[in-house]
CSV table of N, CA and C in Angstrom, one decimal:
chain,number,residue,atom,x,y,z
A,8,UNK,N,-0.9,28.3,-20.1
A,8,UNK,CA,-0.1,29.4,-20.3
A,8,UNK,C,0.3,29.3,-21.8
A,9,UNK,N,0.2,30.4,-22.6
A,9,UNK,CA,0.5,30.4,-24.0
A,9,UNK,C,2.0,30.6,-24.2
A,10,UNK,N,2.4,30.3,-25.5
A,10,UNK,CA,3.8,30.5,-25.8
A,10,UNK,C,4.2,31.9,-25.7
A,11,UNK,N,3.3,32.9,-26.0
A,11,UNK,CA,3.7,34.3,-25.9
A,11,UNK,C,3.9,34.8,-24.5
A,12,UNK,N,3.5,33.9,-23.4
A,12,UNK,CA,3.8,34.3,-22.0
A,12,UNK,C,5.2,34.0,-21.6
A,13,UNK,N,6.0,33.3,-22.5
A,13,UNK,CA,7.4,33.0,-22.2
A,13,UNK,C,8.3,33.9,-23.1
A,14,UNK,N,9.4,34.3,-22.6
A,14,UNK,CA,10.3,35.0,-23.4
A,14,UNK,C,11.3,34.0,-24.2
A,15,UNK,N,12.3,34.5,-24.9
A,15,UNK,CA,13.1,33.7,-25.7
A,15,UNK,C,13.9,32.7,-24.9
A,16,UNK,N,14.2,33.0,-23.6
A,16,UNK,CA,15.0,32.0,-22.9
A,16,UNK,C,14.2,31.0,-22.1
A,17,UNK,N,12.9,31.0,-22.3
A,17,UNK,CA,12.0,30.0,-21.7
A,17,UNK,C,11.4,30.5,-20.4
A,18,UNK,N,11.8,31.7,-19.9
A,18,UNK,CA,11.3,32.2,-18.6
A,18,UNK,C,9.9,32.7,-18.8
A,19,UNK,N,9.1,32.7,-17.8
A,19,UNK,CA,7.7,33.2,-17.8
A,19,UNK,C,7.8,34.7,-17.7
A,20,UNK,N,7.0,35.4,-18.6
A,20,UNK,CA,7.0,36.9,-18.5
A,20,UNK,C,6.4,37.3,-17.2
A,21,UNK,N,7.1,38.1,-16.4
A,21,UNK,CA,6.7,38.4,-15.0
A,21,UNK,C,5.5,39.3,-15.0
A,22,UNK,N,5.3,40.2,-16.0
A,22,UNK,CA,4.1,41.1,-16.0
A,22,UNK,C,2.9,40.3,-16.3
A,23,UNK,N,2.9,39.3,-17.2
A,23,UNK,CA,1.8,38.5,-17.5
A,23,UNK,C,1.4,37.6,-16.3
A,24,UNK,N,2.4,37.1,-15.6
A,24,UNK,CA,2.1,36.3,-14.4
A,24,UNK,C,1.5,37.1,-13.3
A,25,UNK,N,2.0,38.3,-13.1
A,25,UNK,CA,1.4,39.2,-12.1
A,25,UNK,C,0.0,39.6,-12.4
A,26,UNK,N,-0.3,39.8,-13.7
A,26,UNK,CA,-1.7,40.0,-14.1
A,26,UNK,C,-2.6,38.8,-13.9
A,27,UNK,N,-2.1,37.6,-14.1
A,27,UNK,CA,-2.9,36.4,-13.9
A,27,UNK,C,-3.2,36.3,-12.4
A,28,UNK,N,-2.2,36.6,-11.5
A,28,UNK,CA,-2.4,36.5,-10.1
A,28,UNK,C,-3.4,37.5,-9.6
A,29,UNK,N,-3.3,38.7,-10.2
A,29,UNK,CA,-4.2,39.8,-9.8
A,29,UNK,C,-5.6,39.4,-10.1
A,30,UNK,N,-5.8,38.8,-11.3
A,30,UNK,CA,-7.1,38.4,-11.8
A,30,UNK,C,-7.7,37.3,-10.9
A,31,UNK,N,-6.8,36.4,-10.5
A,31,UNK,CA,-7.2,35.3,-9.7
A,31,UNK,C,-7.6,35.8,-8.3
A,32,UNK,N,-6.9,36.7,-7.8
A,32,UNK,CA,-7.2,37.3,-6.4
A,32,UNK,C,-8.5,38.0,-6.5
A,33,UNK,N,-8.7,38.8,-7.5
A,33,UNK,CA,-10.0,39.5,-7.6
A,33,UNK,C,-11.2,38.5,-7.7
A,34,UNK,N,-11.0,37.5,-8.5
A,34,UNK,CA,-12.0,36.5,-8.7
A,34,UNK,C,-12.3,35.8,-7.4
A,35,UNK,N,-11.3,35.5,-6.6
A,35,UNK,CA,-11.5,34.8,-5.3
A,35,UNK,C,-12.2,35.8,-4.3
A,36,UNK,N,-11.9,37.1,-4.4
A,36,UNK,CA,-12.5,38.0,-3.5
A,36,UNK,C,-14.0,38.3,-3.8
A,37,UNK,N,-14.3,38.4,-5.1
A,37,UNK,CA,-15.7,38.6,-5.5
A,37,UNK,C,-16.5,37.4,-5.4
A,38,UNK,N,-16.0,36.2,-5.7
A,38,UNK,CA,-16.8,35.0,-5.8
A,38,UNK,C,-17.0,34.4,-4.4
A,39,UNK,N,-16.3,34.9,-3.4
A,39,UNK,CA,-16.5,34.3,-2.0
A,39,UNK,C,-17.9,34.4,-1.5
A,40,UNK,N,-18.5,33.3,-1.0
A,40,UNK,CA,-19.8,33.4,-0.5
A,40,UNK,C,-19.8,33.5,1.0
A,41,UNK,N,-18.6,33.6,1.7
A,41,UNK,CA,-18.6,33.9,3.1
A,41,UNK,C,-18.6,32.6,4.0
A,42,UNK,N,-18.8,31.4,3.3
A,42,UNK,CA,-18.9,30.2,4.1
A,42,UNK,C,-17.9,29.2,3.6
A,43,UNK,N,-16.6,29.5,3.9
A,43,UNK,CA,-15.5,28.6,3.5
A,43,UNK,C,-15.0,28.8,2.1
A,44,UNK,N,-15.1,30.0,1.5
A,44,UNK,CA,-14.7,30.2,0.2
A,44,UNK,C,-13.2,30.0,0.1
A,45,UNK,N,-12.4,30.3,1.0
A,45,UNK,CA,-11.0,30.1,1.0
A,45,UNK,C,-10.7,28.6,1.0
A,46,UNK,N,-11.4,27.9,1.8
A,46,UNK,CA,-11.2,26.4,1.8
A,46,UNK,C,-11.5,25.8,0.5
A,47,UNK,N,-12.7,26.3,-0.2
A,47,UNK,CA,-13.1,25.8,-1.5
A,47,UNK,C,-12.0,26.1,-2.5
A,48,UNK,N,-11.5,27.4,-2.5
A,48,UNK,CA,-10.5,27.8,-3.4
A,48,UNK,C,-9.2,26.9,-3.2
A,49,UNK,N,-8.9,26.6,-2.0
A,49,UNK,CA,-7.7,25.8,-1.8
A,49,UNK,C,-7.9,24.4,-2.3
A,50,UNK,N,-9.1,23.8,-2.1
A,50,UNK,CA,-9.4,22.5,-2.6
A,50,UNK,C,-9.4,22.5,-4.1
A,51,UNK,N,-10.0,23.5,-4.7
A,51,UNK,CA,-10.0,23.6,-6.2
A,51,UNK,C,-8.5,23.7,-6.7
A,52,UNK,N,-7.7,24.5,-6.1
A,52,UNK,CA,-6.3,24.6,-6.5
A,52,UNK,C,-5.6,23.3,-6.4
A,53,UNK,N,-5.8,22.6,-5.3
A,53,UNK,CA,-5.2,21.3,-5.1
A,53,UNK,C,-5.6,20.3,-6.1
A,54,UNK,N,-7.0,20.3,-6.4
A,54,UNK,CA,-7.5,19.4,-7.4
A,54,UNK,C,-6.9,19.7,-8.8
A,55,UNK,N,-6.8,21.0,-9.1
A,55,UNK,CA,-6.2,21.4,-10.4
A,55,UNK,C,-4.8,21.0,-10.5
A,56,UNK,N,-4.1,21.0,-9.4
A,56,UNK,CA,-2.7,20.6,-9.4
A,56,UNK,C,-2.5,19.1,-9.4
A,57,UNK,N,-3.6,18.3,-9.3
A,57,UNK,CA,-3.6,16.9,-9.3
A,57,UNK,C,-3.3,16.2,-8.0
A,58,UNK,N,-3.5,16.9,-6.9
A,58,UNK,CA,-3.1,16.4,-5.6
A,58,UNK,C,-4.5,16.2,-4.8
A,59,UNK,N,-4.7,15.0,-4.4
A,59,UNK,CA,-5.9,14.7,-3.6
A,59,UNK,C,-5.6,14.9,-2.1
A,60,UNK,N,-6.7,15.2,-1.4
A,60,UNK,CA,-6.5,15.5,0.0
A,60,UNK,C,-6.1,14.3,0.8
A,61,UNK,N,-6.5,13.1,0.3
A,61,UNK,CA,-6.2,11.9,1.0
A,61,UNK,C,-4.7,11.5,0.9
A,62,UNK,N,-4.0,12.0,-0.1
A,62,UNK,CA,-2.6,11.6,-0.3
A,62,UNK,C,-1.8,12.1,0.9
A,63,UNK,N,-1.0,11.1,1.4
A,63,UNK,CA,-0.1,11.5,2.5
A,63,UNK,C,1.3,11.7,2.0
A,64,UNK,N,2.1,12.5,2.7
A,64,UNK,CA,3.5,12.7,2.3
A,64,UNK,C,4.2,11.3,2.4
A,65,UNK,N,5.1,11.1,1.4
A,65,UNK,CA,5.8,9.8,1.5
A,65,UNK,C,6.7,9.7,2.8
A,66,UNK,N,6.8,8.5,3.3
A,66,UNK,CA,7.6,8.3,4.5
A,66,UNK,C,9.1,8.5,4.1
A,67,UNK,N,9.9,9.2,4.9
A,67,UNK,CA,11.3,9.3,4.6
A,67,UNK,C,11.9,7.9,4.6
A,68,UNK,N,12.8,7.7,3.7
A,68,UNK,CA,13.5,6.4,3.7
A,68,UNK,C,14.5,6.3,4.9
A,69,UNK,N,14.5,5.2,5.5
A,69,UNK,CA,15.5,5.0,6.6
A,69,UNK,C,16.9,5.2,6.1
A,70,UNK,N,17.6,5.9,6.9
A,70,UNK,CA,19.0,6.2,6.6
A,70,UNK,C,19.8,4.9,6.6
A,71,UNK,N,20.7,4.8,5.7
A,71,UNK,CA,21.6,3.6,5.6
A,71,UNK,C,22.7,3.8,6.6
A,72,UNK,N,23.9,3.5,6.1
A,72,UNK,CA,25.1,3.8,6.9
A,72,UNK,C,25.3,5.2,7.0
A,73,UNK,N,25.7,5.7,8.2
A,73,UNK,CA,26.0,7.1,8.3
A,73,UNK,C,27.2,7.5,7.4
A,74,UNK,N,27.2,8.8,7.1
A,74,UNK,CA,28.3,9.3,6.2
A,74,UNK,C,29.6,9.2,7.0
A,75,UNK,N,30.6,8.7,6.4
A,75,UNK,CA,31.9,8.5,7.1
A,75,UNK,C,32.4,9.9,7.5
A,76,UNK,N,33.1,9.9,8.6
A,76,UNK,CA,33.7,11.2,9.1
A,76,UNK,C,35.0,11.4,8.3
A,77,UNK,N,35.2,12.7,8.0
A,77,UNK,CA,36.4,13.0,7.2
A,77,UNK,C,37.6,13.0,8.1
A,78,UNK,N,38.7,12.4,7.5
A,78,UNK,CA,39.9,12.2,8.2
A,78,UNK,C,40.7,13.5,8.0
A,79,UNK,N,40.8,14.4,9.0
A,79,UNK,CA,41.5,15.7,8.9
A,79,UNK,C,43.0,15.5,9.0
A,80,UNK,N,43.5,14.3,9.4
A,80,UNK,CA,44.9,14.1,9.5
A,80,UNK,C,45.6,13.9,8.2
A,81,UNK,N,44.9,13.5,7.1
A,81,UNK,CA,45.5,13.3,5.8
A,81,UNK,C,45.2,14.4,4.9
A,82,UNK,N,46.1,14.8,4.0
A,82,UNK,CA,45.8,15.9,3.1
A,82,UNK,C,44.7,15.5,2.1
A,83,UNK,N,43.9,16.5,1.7
A,83,UNK,CA,42.8,16.2,0.8
A,83,UNK,C,43.2,16.0,-0.6
A,84,UNK,N,44.3,16.6,-1.0
A,84,UNK,CA,44.8,16.4,-2.4
A,84,UNK,C,46.2,16.8,-2.4
A,85,UNK,N,46.8,16.8,-3.6
A,85,UNK,CA,48.2,17.2,-3.7
A,85,UNK,C,48.5,18.6,-3.2
A,86,UNK,N,49.2,18.7,-2.1
A,86,UNK,CA,49.6,20.0,-1.6
A,86,UNK,C,48.5,20.7,-0.7
A,87,UNK,N,47.2,20.1,-0.7
A,87,UNK,CA,46.1,20.7,0.1
A,87,UNK,C,46.2,20.2,1.5
A,88,UNK,N,46.2,21.1,2.5
A,88,UNK,CA,46.1,20.8,3.9
A,88,UNK,C,44.7,21.3,4.4
A,89,UNK,N,44.0,20.6,5.2
A,89,UNK,CA,42.7,21.1,5.7
A,89,UNK,C,43.1,22.3,6.6
A,90,UNK,N,42.2,23.3,6.6
A,90,UNK,CA,42.4,24.5,7.4
A,90,UNK,C,41.8,24.3,8.8
A,91,UNK,N,42.6,23.8,9.8
A,91,UNK,CA,42.0,23.6,11.1
A,91,UNK,C,42.0,24.9,11.9
A,92,UNK,N,42.5,26.0,11.4
A,92,UNK,CA,42.5,27.3,12.1
A,92,UNK,C,41.1,27.7,12.3
A,93,UNK,N,40.2,27.3,11.4
A,93,UNK,CA,38.7,27.7,11.5
A,93,UNK,C,38.1,27.2,12.8
A,94,UNK,N,38.5,26.0,13.3
A,94,UNK,CA,37.9,25.5,14.5
A,94,UNK,C,38.6,25.7,15.8
A,95,UNK,N,39.9,26.2,15.7
A,95,UNK,CA,40.7,26.2,16.9
A,95,UNK,C,40.2,27.2,18.0
A,96,UNK,N,39.4,28.2,17.7
A,96,UNK,CA,38.9,29.1,18.7
A,96,UNK,C,37.5,28.8,19.1
A,97,UNK,N,36.9,27.7,18.7
A,97,UNK,CA,35.6,27.4,19.2
A,97,UNK,C,35.7,26.9,20.6
A,98,UNK,N,34.9,27.5,21.5
A,98,UNK,CA,34.9,27.1,23.0
A,98,UNK,C,34.2,25.7,23.2
A,99,UNK,N,34.7,24.9,24.0
A,99,UNK,CA,34.1,23.6,24.4
A,99,UNK,C,34.0,23.6,25.9
A,100,UNK,N,33.2,22.7,26.4
A,100,UNK,CA,33.0,22.6,27.9
A,100,UNK,C,33.8,21.3,28.3
A,101,UNK,N,34.7,21.5,29.2
A,101,UNK,CA,35.5,20.4,29.7
A,101,UNK,C,35.1,20.1,31.1
A,102,UNK,N,34.9,18.8,31.5
A,102,UNK,CA,34.5,18.5,32.8
A,102,UNK,C,35.2,17.2,33.3
A,103,UNK,N,35.4,17.1,34.6
A,103,UNK,CA,36.0,15.9,35.1
A,103,UNK,C,34.9,15.2,36.0
A,104,UNK,N,34.8,13.9,35.8
A,104,UNK,CA,33.7,13.2,36.5
A,104,UNK,C,34.4,12.2,37.5
A,105,UNK,N,34.1,12.4,38.8
A,105,UNK,CA,34.6,11.6,39.8
A,105,UNK,C,33.9,10.2,39.8
A,106,UNK,N,32.6,10.2,39.6
A,106,UNK,CA,31.8,9.0,39.6
A,106,UNK,C,30.4,9.3,39.4
A,107,UNK,N,29.5,8.3,39.4
A,107,UNK,CA,28.1,8.4,39.3
A,107,UNK,C,27.4,7.5,40.2
A,108,UNK,N,26.1,7.8,40.5
A,108,UNK,CA,25.2,6.9,41.2
A,108,UNK,C,23.8,7.2,40.9
A,109,UNK,N,22.9,6.4,41.2
A,109,UNK,CA,21.5,6.6,41.0
A,109,UNK,C,20.8,6.5,42.3
A,110,UNK,N,20.0,7.5,42.7
A,110,UNK,CA,19.2,7.5,43.9
A,110,UNK,C,17.8,7.9,43.6
A,111,UNK,N,16.9,7.5,44.4
A,111,UNK,CA,15.5,7.9,44.2
A,111,UNK,C,15.3,9.3,44.6
A,112,UNK,N,14.2,9.9,44.1
A,112,UNK,CA,13.9,11.3,44.5
A,112,UNK,C,13.6,11.4,46.0
A,113,UNK,N,13.0,10.4,46.6
A,113,UNK,CA,12.8,10.4,48.1
A,113,UNK,C,14.1,10.6,48.8
A,114,UNK,N,15.2,9.8,48.4
A,114,UNK,CA,16.5,9.9,49.1
A,114,UNK,C,17.2,11.2,48.7
A,115,UNK,N,17.0,11.7,47.5
A,115,UNK,CA,17.5,13.0,47.1
A,115,UNK,C,17.0,14.1,48.0
A,116,UNK,N,15.7,14.1,48.3
A,116,UNK,CA,15.1,15.1,49.1
A,116,UNK,C,15.5,15.1,50.5
A,117,UNK,N,16.0,13.9,51.0
A,117,UNK,CA,16.4,13.7,52.4
A,117,UNK,C,17.8,14.1,52.6
A,118,UNK,N,18.6,14.5,51.5
A,118,UNK,CA,20.0,14.9,51.7
A,118,UNK,C,20.1,16.2,52.5
A,119,UNK,N,21.0,16.2,53.4
A,119,UNK,CA,21.3,17.4,54.2
A,119,UNK,C,22.8,17.7,54.2
A,120,UNK,N,23.2,18.8,54.8
A,120,UNK,CA,24.6,19.0,54.9
A,120,UNK,C,25.3,17.9,55.7
A,121,UNK,N,26.4,17.4,55.2
A,121,UNK,CA,27.1,16.3,55.8
A,121,UNK,C,26.7,14.9,55.3
A,122,UNK,N,25.6,14.8,54.5
A,122,UNK,CA,25.3,13.5,53.9
A,122,UNK,C,26.4,13.0,53.0
A,123,UNK,N,26.5,11.7,52.9
A,123,UNK,CA,27.5,11.1,52.1
A,123,UNK,C,26.8,10.3,51.0
A,124,UNK,N,27.3,10.5,49.8
A,124,UNK,CA,26.7,9.7,48.6
A,124,UNK,C,27.8,8.8,48.1
A,125,UNK,N,27.5,7.5,48.1
A,125,UNK,CA,28.4,6.5,47.6
A,125,UNK,C,28.4,6.5,46.0
A,126,UNK,N,29.6,6.6,45.4
A,126,UNK,CA,29.7,6.6,44.0
A,126,UNK,C,30.2,5.3,43.5
A,127,UNK,N,30.1,5.1,42.2
A,127,UNK,CA,30.5,3.8,41.6
A,127,UNK,C,32.0,3.6,41.3
A,128,UNK,N,32.8,4.5,41.8
A,128,UNK,CA,34.3,4.4,41.6
A,128,UNK,C,35.0,4.0,42.9
A,129,UNK,N,36.1,3.3,42.7
A,129,UNK,CA,36.9,3.0,43.9
A,129,UNK,C,37.8,4.2,44.2
A,130,UNK,N,38.2,4.4,45.4
A,130,UNK,CA,39.2,5.4,45.8
A,130,UNK,C,40.5,5.2,45.1
A,131,UNK,N,41.0,6.3,44.5
A,131,UNK,CA,42.3,6.1,43.8
A,131,UNK,C,42.1,5.8,42.3
A,132,UNK,N,40.9,5.5,41.9
A,132,UNK,CA,40.6,5.1,40.5
A,132,UNK,C,40.6,6.4,39.7
A,133,UNK,N,41.1,6.4,38.4
A,133,UNK,CA,41.2,7.6,37.6
A,133,UNK,C,39.9,8.3,37.3
A,134,UNK,N,39.9,9.6,37.2
A,134,UNK,CA,38.7,10.3,36.8
A,134,UNK,C,38.5,10.3,35.3
A,135,UNK,N,37.2,10.5,34.9
A,135,UNK,CA,36.9,10.7,33.5
A,135,UNK,C,37.1,12.1,33.1
A,136,UNK,N,37.7,12.4,32.0
A,136,UNK,CA,37.8,13.8,31.4
A,136,UNK,C,36.9,13.8,30.2
A,137,UNK,N,35.9,14.7,30.3
A,137,UNK,CA,34.9,14.8,29.3
A,137,UNK,C,35.0,16.2,28.6
A,138,UNK,N,34.8,16.2,27.3
A,138,UNK,CA,34.7,17.4,26.5
A,138,UNK,C,33.4,17.4,25.8
A,139,UNK,N,32.5,18.3,26.1
A,139,UNK,CA,31.1,18.4,25.6
A,139,UNK,C,30.4,17.0,25.8
A,140,UNK,N,30.7,16.4,26.9
A,140,UNK,CA,30.0,15.1,27.3
A,140,UNK,C,30.6,13.9,26.7
A,141,UNK,N,31.7,14.0,25.9
A,141,UNK,CA,32.4,12.9,25.3
A,141,UNK,C,33.7,12.6,26.0
A,142,UNK,N,33.8,11.3,26.4
A,142,UNK,CA,35.0,10.9,27.1
A,142,UNK,C,36.3,11.0,26.2
A,143,UNK,N,37.3,11.8,26.7
A,143,UNK,CA,38.5,11.9,25.9
A,143,UNK,C,39.7,11.4,26.6
A,144,UNK,N,39.6,11.3,27.9
A,144,UNK,CA,40.8,10.9,28.7
A,144,UNK,C,40.5,10.4,30.1
A,145,UNK,N,41.4,9.9,30.8
A,145,UNK,CA,41.4,9.6,32.2
A,145,UNK,C,42.5,10.3,32.9
A,146,UNK,N,42.3,10.7,34.1
A,146,UNK,CA,43.3,11.4,34.8
A,146,UNK,C,43.2,11.3,36.3
A,147,UNK,N,44.2,11.9,37.0
A,147,UNK,CA,44.2,11.9,38.5
A,147,UNK,C,44.3,13.3,39.0
A,148,UNK,N,43.7,13.6,40.1
A,148,UNK,CA,43.6,14.9,40.7
A,148,UNK,C,45.0,15.3,41.2
A,149,UNK,N,45.4,16.5,41.0
A,149,UNK,CA,46.6,17.1,41.5
A,149,UNK,C,46.3,18.5,42.0
A,150,UNK,N,47.2,19.1,42.8
A,150,UNK,CA,47.0,20.4,43.3
A,150,UNK,C,48.1,21.3,42.7
A,151,UNK,N,47.7,22.4,42.0
A,151,UNK,CA,48.6,23.3,41.4
A,151,UNK,C,48.3,24.7,41.8
A,152,UNK,N,49.3,25.3,42.5
A,152,UNK,CA,49.2,26.7,43.0
A,152,UNK,C,47.9,26.8,43.9
A,153,UNK,N,47.7,25.9,44.8
A,153,UNK,CA,46.5,25.9,45.7
A,153,UNK,C,45.2,25.7,44.9
A,154,UNK,N,45.2,25.2,43.7
A,154,UNK,CA,44.0,24.9,42.9
A,154,UNK,C,44.0,23.5,42.5
A,155,UNK,N,42.8,22.9,42.3
A,155,UNK,CA,42.8,21.5,41.8
A,155,UNK,C,43.1,21.5,40.3
A,156,UNK,N,43.7,20.5,39.9
A,156,UNK,CA,44.0,20.2,38.5
A,156,UNK,C,43.9,18.8,38.2
A,157,UNK,N,44.1,18.4,37.0
A,157,UNK,CA,44.1,17.0,36.6
A,157,UNK,C,45.2,16.6,35.7
A,158,UNK,N,45.9,15.6,36.1
A,158,UNK,CA,47.0,15.1,35.3
A,158,UNK,C,46.5,13.9,34.4
A,159,UNK,N,46.6,14.1,33.1
A,159,UNK,CA,46.1,13.1,32.1
A,159,UNK,C,47.0,11.8,32.3
A,160,UNK,N,46.3,10.7,32.5
A,160,UNK,CA,47.1,9.4,32.6
A,160,UNK,C,46.8,8.6,31.4
A,161,UNK,N,45.7,8.7,30.7
A,161,UNK,CA,45.4,7.9,29.5
A,161,UNK,C,44.5,8.8,28.6
A,162,UNK,N,44.9,9.0,27.4
A,162,UNK,CA,44.1,9.8,26.4
A,162,UNK,C,43.5,8.8,25.4
A,163,UNK,N,42.2,8.9,25.2
A,163,UNK,CA,41.5,8.1,24.3
A,163,UNK,C,41.9,8.5,22.9
A,164,UNK,N,42.2,7.5,22.0
A,164,UNK,CA,42.5,7.8,20.6
A,164,UNK,C,41.3,8.3,19.9
A,165,UNK,N,41.5,9.1,18.8
A,165,UNK,CA,40.4,9.6,18.0
A,165,UNK,C,39.6,8.5,17.4
A,166,UNK,N,40.2,7.4,17.0
A,166,UNK,CA,39.4,6.3,16.4
A,166,UNK,C,38.5,5.7,17.4
A,167,UNK,N,39.0,5.5,18.7
A,167,UNK,CA,38.2,4.9,19.7
A,167,UNK,C,37.0,5.9,20.1
A,168,UNK,N,37.3,7.2,20.1
A,168,UNK,CA,36.2,8.2,20.4
A,168,UNK,C,35.1,8.1,19.4
A,169,UNK,N,35.5,8.0,18.1
A,169,UNK,CA,34.5,7.9,17.1
A,169,UNK,C,33.7,6.6,17.2
A,170,UNK,N,34.4,5.5,17.5
A,170,UNK,CA,33.7,4.2,17.7
A,170,UNK,C,32.7,4.3,18.8
A,171,UNK,N,33.0,5.0,19.9
A,171,UNK,CA,32.1,5.2,21.0
A,171,UNK,C,30.8,6.0,20.7
A,172,UNK,N,31.0,6.9,19.7
A,172,UNK,CA,29.8,7.7,19.3
A,172,UNK,C,28.8,6.9,18.6
A,173,UNK,N,29.1,5.8,18.0
A,173,UNK,CA,28.2,4.9,17.2
A,173,UNK,C,27.4,4.1,18.0
């Protein structure tokens, strides 16, 4: 590209570049022999750019330590408070887990009405309270206005929740 193809600020003149592309497209259309012309043009363009077909993309470097999570409890600067209002209306899924077990598909298919499945928890042991699959508390079942509820007996600290994610 010549110096007159660039304007005073160093940018390429758009009209000249468009003309070069149009000429290249015409040349590719007329010079095609019908048997892989596009592939030959691609290989020629790659060779002109200095890229060989054998070159592989570099492997991504393994990530080191994960980025530390921001502590929203402390102010970010003098007088700055993080705006938690942004996330307060985001819906999350909350579930209570009575217990778990593993059974084979054969036994699963044999279950009928009245079948009993033994869980890994003892009777009277607290339930797990999960938010989006992450344990946040333990609790016990209560009845409130003829509906089941859960009374929180132990809430997991934010530091412990973050430690469990690692």
